[in-house]
mmCIF file with all atom_site columns, C-alpha atoms in Angstrom:
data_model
loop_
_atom_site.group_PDB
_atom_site.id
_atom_site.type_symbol
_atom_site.label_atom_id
_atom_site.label_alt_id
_atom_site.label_comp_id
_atom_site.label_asym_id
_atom_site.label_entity_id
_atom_site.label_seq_id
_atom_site.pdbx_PDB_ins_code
_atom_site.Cartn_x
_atom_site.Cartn_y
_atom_site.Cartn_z
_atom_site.occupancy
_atom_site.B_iso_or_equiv
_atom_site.pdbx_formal_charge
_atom_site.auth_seq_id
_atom_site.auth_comp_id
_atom_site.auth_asym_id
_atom_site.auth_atom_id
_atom_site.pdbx_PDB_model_num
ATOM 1   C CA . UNK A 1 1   ? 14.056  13.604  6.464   1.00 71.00 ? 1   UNK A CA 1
ATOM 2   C CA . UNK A 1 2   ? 16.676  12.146  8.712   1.00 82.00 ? 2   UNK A CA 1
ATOM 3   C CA . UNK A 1 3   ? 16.556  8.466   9.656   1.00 82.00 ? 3   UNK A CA 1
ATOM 4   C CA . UNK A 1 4   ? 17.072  7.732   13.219  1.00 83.00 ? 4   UNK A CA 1
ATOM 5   C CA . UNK A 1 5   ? 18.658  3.627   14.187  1.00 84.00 ? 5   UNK A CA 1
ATOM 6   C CA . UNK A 1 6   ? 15.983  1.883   15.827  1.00 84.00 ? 6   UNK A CA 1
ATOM 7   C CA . UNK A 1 7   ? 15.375  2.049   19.517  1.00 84.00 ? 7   UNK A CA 1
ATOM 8   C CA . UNK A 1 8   ? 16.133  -0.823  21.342  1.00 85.00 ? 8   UNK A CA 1
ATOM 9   C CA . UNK A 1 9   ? 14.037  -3.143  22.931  1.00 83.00 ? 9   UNK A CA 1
ATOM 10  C CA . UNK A 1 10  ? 12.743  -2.280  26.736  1.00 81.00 ? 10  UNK A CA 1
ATOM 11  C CA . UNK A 1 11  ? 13.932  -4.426  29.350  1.00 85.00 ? 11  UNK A CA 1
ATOM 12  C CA . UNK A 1 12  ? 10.449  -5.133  30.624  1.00 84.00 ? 12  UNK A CA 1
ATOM 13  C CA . UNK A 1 13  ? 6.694   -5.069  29.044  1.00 79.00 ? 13  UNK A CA 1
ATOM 14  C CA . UNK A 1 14  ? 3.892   -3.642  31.146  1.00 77.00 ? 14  UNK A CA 1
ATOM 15  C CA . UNK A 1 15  ? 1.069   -5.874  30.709  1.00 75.00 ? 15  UNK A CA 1
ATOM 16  C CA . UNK A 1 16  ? -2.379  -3.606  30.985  1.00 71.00 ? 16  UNK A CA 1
ATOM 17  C CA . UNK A 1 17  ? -5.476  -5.476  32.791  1.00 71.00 ? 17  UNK A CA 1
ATOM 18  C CA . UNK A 1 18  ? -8.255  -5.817  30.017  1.00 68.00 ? 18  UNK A CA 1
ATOM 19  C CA . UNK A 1 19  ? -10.697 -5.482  32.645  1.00 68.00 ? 19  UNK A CA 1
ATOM 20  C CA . UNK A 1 20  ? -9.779  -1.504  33.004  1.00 70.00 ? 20  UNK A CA 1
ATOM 21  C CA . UNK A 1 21  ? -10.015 -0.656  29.478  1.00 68.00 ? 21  UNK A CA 1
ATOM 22  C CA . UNK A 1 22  ? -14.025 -1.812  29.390  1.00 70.00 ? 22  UNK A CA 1
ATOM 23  C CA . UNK A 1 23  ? -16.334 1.095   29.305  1.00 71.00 ? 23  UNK A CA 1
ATOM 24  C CA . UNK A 1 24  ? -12.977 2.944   27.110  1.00 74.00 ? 24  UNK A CA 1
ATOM 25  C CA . UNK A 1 25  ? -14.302 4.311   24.366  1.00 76.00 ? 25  UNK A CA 1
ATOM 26  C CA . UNK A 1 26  ? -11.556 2.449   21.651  1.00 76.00 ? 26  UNK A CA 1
ATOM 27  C CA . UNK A 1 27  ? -11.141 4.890   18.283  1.00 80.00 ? 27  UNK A CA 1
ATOM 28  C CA . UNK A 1 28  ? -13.136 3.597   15.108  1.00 84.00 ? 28  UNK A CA 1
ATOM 29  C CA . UNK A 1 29  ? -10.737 2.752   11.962  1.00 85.00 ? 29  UNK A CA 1
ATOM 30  C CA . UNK A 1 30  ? -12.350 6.145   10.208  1.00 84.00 ? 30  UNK A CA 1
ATOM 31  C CA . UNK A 1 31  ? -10.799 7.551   13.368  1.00 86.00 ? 31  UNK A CA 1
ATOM 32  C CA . UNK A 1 32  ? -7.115  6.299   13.022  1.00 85.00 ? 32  UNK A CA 1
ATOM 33  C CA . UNK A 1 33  ? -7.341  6.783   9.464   1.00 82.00 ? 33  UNK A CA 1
ATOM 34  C CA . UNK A 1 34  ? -7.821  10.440  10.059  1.00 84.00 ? 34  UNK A CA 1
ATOM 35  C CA . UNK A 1 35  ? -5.383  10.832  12.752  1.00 85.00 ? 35  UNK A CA 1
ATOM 36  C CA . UNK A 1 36  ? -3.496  9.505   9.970   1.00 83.00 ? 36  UNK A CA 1
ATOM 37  C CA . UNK A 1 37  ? -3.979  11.571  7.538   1.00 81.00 ? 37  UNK A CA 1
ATOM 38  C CA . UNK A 1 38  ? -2.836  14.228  9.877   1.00 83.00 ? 38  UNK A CA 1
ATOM 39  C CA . UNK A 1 39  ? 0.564   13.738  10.217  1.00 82.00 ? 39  UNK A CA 1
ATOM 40  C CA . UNK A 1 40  ? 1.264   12.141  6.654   1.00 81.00 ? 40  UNK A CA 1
ATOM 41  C CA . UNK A 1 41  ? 3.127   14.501  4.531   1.00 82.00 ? 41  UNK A CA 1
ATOM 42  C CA . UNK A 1 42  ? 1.392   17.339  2.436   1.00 80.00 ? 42  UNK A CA 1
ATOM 43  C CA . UNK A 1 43  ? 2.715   16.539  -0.659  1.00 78.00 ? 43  UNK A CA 1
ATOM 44  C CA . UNK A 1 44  ? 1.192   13.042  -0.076  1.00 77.00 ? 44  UNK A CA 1
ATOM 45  C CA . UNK A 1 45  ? -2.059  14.499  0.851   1.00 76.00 ? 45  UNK A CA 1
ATOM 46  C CA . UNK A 1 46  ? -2.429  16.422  -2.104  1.00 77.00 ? 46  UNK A CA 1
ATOM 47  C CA . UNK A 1 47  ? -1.913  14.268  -4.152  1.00 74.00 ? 47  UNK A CA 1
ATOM 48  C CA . UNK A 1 48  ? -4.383  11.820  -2.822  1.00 72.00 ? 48  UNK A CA 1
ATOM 49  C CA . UNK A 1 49  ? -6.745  14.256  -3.117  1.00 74.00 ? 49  UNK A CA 1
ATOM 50  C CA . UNK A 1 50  ? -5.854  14.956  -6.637  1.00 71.00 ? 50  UNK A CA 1
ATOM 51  C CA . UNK A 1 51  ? -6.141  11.191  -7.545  1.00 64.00 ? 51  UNK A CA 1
ATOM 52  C CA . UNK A 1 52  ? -8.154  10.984  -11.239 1.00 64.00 ? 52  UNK A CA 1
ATOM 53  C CA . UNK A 1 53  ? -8.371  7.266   -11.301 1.00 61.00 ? 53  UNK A CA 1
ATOM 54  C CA . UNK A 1 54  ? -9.194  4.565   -9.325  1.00 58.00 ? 54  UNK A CA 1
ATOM 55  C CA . UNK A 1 55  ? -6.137  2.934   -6.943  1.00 55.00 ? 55  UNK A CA 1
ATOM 56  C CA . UNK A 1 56  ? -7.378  -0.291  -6.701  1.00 56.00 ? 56  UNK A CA 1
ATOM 57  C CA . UNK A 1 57  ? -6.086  -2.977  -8.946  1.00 60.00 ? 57  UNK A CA 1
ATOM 58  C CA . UNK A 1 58  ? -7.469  -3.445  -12.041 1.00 64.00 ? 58  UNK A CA 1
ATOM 59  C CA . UNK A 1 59  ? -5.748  -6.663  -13.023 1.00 70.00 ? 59  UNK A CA 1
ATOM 60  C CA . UNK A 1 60  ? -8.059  -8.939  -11.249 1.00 71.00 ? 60  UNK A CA 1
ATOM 61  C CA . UNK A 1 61  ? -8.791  -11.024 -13.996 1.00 72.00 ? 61  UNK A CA 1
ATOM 62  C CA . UNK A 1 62  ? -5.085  -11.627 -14.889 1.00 76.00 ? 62  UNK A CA 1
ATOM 63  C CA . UNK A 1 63  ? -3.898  -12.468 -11.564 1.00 77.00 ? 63  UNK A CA 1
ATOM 64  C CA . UNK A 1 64  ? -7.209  -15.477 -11.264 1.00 78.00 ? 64  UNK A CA 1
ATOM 65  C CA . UNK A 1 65  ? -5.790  -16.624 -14.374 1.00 82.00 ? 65  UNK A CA 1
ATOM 66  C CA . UNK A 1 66  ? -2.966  -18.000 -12.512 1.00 85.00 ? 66  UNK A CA 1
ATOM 67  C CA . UNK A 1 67  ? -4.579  -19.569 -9.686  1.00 83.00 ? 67  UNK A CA 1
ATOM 68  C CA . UNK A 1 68  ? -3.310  -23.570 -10.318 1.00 84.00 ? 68  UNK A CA 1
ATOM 69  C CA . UNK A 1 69  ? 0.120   -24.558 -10.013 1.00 85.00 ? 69  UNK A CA 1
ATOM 70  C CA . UNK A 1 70  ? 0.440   -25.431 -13.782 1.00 88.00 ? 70  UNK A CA 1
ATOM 71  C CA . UNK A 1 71  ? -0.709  -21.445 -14.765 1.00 88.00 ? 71  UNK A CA 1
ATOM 72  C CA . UNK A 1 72  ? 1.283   -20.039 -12.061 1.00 89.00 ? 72  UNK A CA 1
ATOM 73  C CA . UNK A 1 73  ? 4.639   -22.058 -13.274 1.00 91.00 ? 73  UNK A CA 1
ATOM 74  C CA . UNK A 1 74  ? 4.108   -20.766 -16.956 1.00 92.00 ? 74  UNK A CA 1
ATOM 75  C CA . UNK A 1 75  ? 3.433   -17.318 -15.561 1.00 91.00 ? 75  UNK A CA 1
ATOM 76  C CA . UNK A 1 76  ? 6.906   -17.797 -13.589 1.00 92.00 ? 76  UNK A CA 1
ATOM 77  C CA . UNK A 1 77  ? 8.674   -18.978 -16.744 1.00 93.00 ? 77  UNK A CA 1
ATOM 78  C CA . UNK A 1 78  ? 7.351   -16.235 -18.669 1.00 94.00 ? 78  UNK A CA 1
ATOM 79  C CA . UNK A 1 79  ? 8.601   -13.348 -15.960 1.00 93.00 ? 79  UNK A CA 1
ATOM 80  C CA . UNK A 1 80  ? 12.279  -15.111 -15.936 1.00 94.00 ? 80  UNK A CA 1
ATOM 81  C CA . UNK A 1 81  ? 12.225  -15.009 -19.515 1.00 94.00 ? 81  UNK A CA 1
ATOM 82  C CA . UNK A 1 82  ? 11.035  -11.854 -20.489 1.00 93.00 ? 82  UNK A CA 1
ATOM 83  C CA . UNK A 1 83  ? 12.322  -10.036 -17.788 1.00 93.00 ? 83  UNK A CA 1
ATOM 84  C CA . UNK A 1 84  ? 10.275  -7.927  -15.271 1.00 90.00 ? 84  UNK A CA 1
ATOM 85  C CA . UNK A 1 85  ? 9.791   -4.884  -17.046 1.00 89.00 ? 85  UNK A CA 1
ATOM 86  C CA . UNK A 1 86  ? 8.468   -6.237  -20.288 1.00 91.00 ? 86  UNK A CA 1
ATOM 87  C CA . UNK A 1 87  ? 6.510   -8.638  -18.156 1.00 91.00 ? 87  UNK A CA 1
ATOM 88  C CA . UNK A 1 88  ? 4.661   -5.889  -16.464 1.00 86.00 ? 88  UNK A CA 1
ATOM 89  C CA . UNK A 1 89  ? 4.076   -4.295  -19.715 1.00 86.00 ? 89  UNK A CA 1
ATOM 90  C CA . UNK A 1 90  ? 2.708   -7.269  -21.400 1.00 86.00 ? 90  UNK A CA 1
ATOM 91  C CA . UNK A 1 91  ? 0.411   -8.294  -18.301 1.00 82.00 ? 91  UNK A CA 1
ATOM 92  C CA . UNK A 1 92  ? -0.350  -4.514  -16.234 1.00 78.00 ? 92  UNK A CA 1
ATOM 93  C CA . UNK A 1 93  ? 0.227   -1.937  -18.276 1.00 74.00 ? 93  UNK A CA 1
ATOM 94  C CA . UNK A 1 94  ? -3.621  -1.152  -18.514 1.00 64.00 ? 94  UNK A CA 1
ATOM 95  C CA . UNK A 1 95  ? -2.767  -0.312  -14.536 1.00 55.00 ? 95  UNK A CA 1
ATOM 96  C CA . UNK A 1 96  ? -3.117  3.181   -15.006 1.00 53.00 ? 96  UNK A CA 1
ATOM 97  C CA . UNK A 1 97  ? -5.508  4.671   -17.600 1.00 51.00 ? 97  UNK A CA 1
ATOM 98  C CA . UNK A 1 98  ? -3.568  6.018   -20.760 1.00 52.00 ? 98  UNK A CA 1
ATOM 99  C CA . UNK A 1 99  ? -4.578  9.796   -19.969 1.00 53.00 ? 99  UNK A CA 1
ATOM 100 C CA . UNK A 1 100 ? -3.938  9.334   -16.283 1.00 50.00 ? 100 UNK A CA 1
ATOM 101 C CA . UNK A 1 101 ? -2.494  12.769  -14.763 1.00 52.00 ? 101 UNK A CA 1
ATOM 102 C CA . UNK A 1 102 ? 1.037   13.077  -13.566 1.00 54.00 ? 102 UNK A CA 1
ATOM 103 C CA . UNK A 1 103 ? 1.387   13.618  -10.227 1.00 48.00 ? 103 UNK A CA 1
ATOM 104 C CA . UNK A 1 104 ? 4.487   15.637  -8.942  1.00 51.00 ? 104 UNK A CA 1
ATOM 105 C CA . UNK A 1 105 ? 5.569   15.848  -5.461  1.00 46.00 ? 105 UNK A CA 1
ATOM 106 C CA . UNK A 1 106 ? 5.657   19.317  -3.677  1.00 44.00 ? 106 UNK A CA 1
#
């Protein structure tokens, strides 16, 4: 994919009268979601659709554990002195189930 420098910013903004969009039908989220979906790459779809386990976080509990200053400092301590990797291990390694499929990009 090639990446393109950013446009630059118009010289003027058209302001649009609110009163002429009333009675405009405005797309629902499930809408834009789909539209989406349409133009994200396959590889990406398919492997959404593929998905085995849940993609939501699972760490809930850990994360509320460090709600107050004092329990987010230690938690803060603990990262700088284990190092991110083992940190994530220790703390969200049950992120992904332990028979979770690989998922490969096409």
């Amino acid at each position: 994919e090639i990446l393109h420098a950013p446009r630059p910013a118009p010289d003027s903004l058209r302001i649009v009268d609110c009163a002429k969009l009333k009675g405009q039908r405005l797309p629902s989220v499930g809408d834009l979601l789909e539209r989406a979906d349409q133009f994200s790459p396959r590889a990406r779809r398919l492997a959404r659709a593929r998905a085995a386990f849940a993609t939501t976080e699972p760490f809930d509990h850990v994360v509320s554990a460090w709600c107050t200053s004092t329990s987010a400092q230690a938690a803060l301590s603990e990262y700088l002195t284990l190092g991110r990797d083992a940190f994530a291990d220790k703390y969200f390694s049950e992120a992904l189930p332990r028979d979770a499929p690989d998922v490969e990009e096409e």
